[in-house]
Short mmCIF file of C-alpha atoms in Angstrom, two decimals:
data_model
loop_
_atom_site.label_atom_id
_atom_site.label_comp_id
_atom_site.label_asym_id
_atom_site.label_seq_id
_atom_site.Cartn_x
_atom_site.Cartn_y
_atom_site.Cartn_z
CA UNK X 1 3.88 40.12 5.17
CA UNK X 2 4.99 43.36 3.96
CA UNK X 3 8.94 42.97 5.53
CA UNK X 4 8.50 39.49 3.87
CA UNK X 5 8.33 41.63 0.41
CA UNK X 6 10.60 44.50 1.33
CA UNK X 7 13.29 41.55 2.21
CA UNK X 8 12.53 39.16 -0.58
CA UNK X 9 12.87 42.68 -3.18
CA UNK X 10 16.12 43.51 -1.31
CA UNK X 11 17.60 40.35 -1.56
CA UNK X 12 16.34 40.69 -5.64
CA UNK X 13 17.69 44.22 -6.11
CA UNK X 14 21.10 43.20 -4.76
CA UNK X 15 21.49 40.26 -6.65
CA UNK X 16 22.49 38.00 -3.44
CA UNK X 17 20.27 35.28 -3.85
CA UNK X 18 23.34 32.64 -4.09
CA UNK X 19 24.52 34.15 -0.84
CA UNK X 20 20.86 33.67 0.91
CA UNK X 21 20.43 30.45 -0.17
CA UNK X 22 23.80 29.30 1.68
CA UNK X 23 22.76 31.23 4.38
CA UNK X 24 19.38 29.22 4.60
CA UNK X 25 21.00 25.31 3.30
CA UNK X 26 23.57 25.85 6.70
CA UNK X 27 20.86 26.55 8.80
CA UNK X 28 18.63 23.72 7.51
CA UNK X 29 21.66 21.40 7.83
CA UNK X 30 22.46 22.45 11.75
CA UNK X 31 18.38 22.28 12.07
CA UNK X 32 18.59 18.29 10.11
CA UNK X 33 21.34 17.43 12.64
CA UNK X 34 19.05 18.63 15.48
CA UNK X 35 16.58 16.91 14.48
CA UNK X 36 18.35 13.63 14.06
CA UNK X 37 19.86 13.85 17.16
CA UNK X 38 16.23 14.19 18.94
CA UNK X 39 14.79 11.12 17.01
CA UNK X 40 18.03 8.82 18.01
CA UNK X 41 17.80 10.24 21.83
CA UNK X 42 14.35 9.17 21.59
CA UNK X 43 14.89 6.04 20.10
CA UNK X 44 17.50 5.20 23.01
CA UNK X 45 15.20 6.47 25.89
CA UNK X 46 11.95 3.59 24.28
CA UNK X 47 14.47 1.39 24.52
CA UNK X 48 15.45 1.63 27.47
CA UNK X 49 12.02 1.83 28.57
CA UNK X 50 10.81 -1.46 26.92
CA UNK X 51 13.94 -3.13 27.90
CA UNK X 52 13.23 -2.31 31.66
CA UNK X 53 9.57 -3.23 30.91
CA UNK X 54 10.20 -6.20 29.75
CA UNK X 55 13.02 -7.42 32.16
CA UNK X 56 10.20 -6.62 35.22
CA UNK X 57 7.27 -8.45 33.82
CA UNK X 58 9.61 -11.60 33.19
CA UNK X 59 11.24 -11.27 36.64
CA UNK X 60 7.36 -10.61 38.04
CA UNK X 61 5.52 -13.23 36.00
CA UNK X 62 8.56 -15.92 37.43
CA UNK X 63 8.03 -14.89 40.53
CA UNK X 64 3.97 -15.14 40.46
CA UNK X 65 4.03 -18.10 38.89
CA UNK X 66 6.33 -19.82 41.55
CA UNK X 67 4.10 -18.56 43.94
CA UNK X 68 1.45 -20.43 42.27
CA UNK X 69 3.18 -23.62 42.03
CA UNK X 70 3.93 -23.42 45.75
CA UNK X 71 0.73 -22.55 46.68
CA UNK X 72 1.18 -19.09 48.32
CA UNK X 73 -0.60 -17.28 45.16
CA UNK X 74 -3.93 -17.87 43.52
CA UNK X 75 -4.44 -17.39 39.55
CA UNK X 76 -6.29 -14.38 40.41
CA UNK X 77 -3.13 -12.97 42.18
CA UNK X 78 -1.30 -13.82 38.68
CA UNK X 79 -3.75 -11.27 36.99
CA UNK X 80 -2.80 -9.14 39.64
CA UNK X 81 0.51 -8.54 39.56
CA UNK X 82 0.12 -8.44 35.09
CA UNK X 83 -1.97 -6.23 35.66
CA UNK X 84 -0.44 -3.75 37.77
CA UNK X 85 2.66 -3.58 36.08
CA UNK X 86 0.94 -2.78 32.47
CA UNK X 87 -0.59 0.47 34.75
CA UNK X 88 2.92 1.50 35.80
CA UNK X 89 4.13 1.25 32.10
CA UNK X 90 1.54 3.57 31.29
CA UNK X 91 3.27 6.67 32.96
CA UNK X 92 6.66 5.49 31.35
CA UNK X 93 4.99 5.95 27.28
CA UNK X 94 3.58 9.34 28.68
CA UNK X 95 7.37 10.23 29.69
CA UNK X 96 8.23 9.20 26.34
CA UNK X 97 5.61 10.99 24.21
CA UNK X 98 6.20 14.38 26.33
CA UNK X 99 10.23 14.24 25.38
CA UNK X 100 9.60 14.90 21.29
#
């Protein structure tokens, strides 16, 4: 706290507030931009995710369900195979949530 004073009283004495605050609006641009880019990386990577997701459990589902119709799958099975693919999504949102 006390080089937080000694700086702040510097920066007074010298009269070079105008330059600090430039100093300090470029850094919180460049640390903005950062940011930004994170949030749209992370954007692109859920959906990617859900995309994927969502292109299995239709491809799955048709699947089951034609298995059904010809009498190779029970209902049951149906459950199954919905139900096993919302547990492997689970690891994917974990990914996601560990990348911010």
């Amino acid at each position: 706290a006390t080089d937080s004073l000694l700086n702040y009283e510097t920066v007074k004495y010298f009269n070079n507030e105008k330059l600090e605050r430039e100093r300090y609006d470029k850094w919180l641009q460049g640390h903005q931009q950062a940011s930004l880019l994170t949030s749209s990386s992370l954007s692109f990577l859920n959906f990617g995710q859900s995309f994927i997701f969502s292109a299995a459990i239709t491809t799955i589902m048709l699947m089951a369900s034609n298995g059904i119709c010809s009498g190779t799958m029970t209902l049951g099975d149906l459950v199954m195979v919905n139900g096993l693919l919302f547990q492997l999504s689970v690891p994917l949102n974990f990914l996601g949530s560990v990348y911010r």
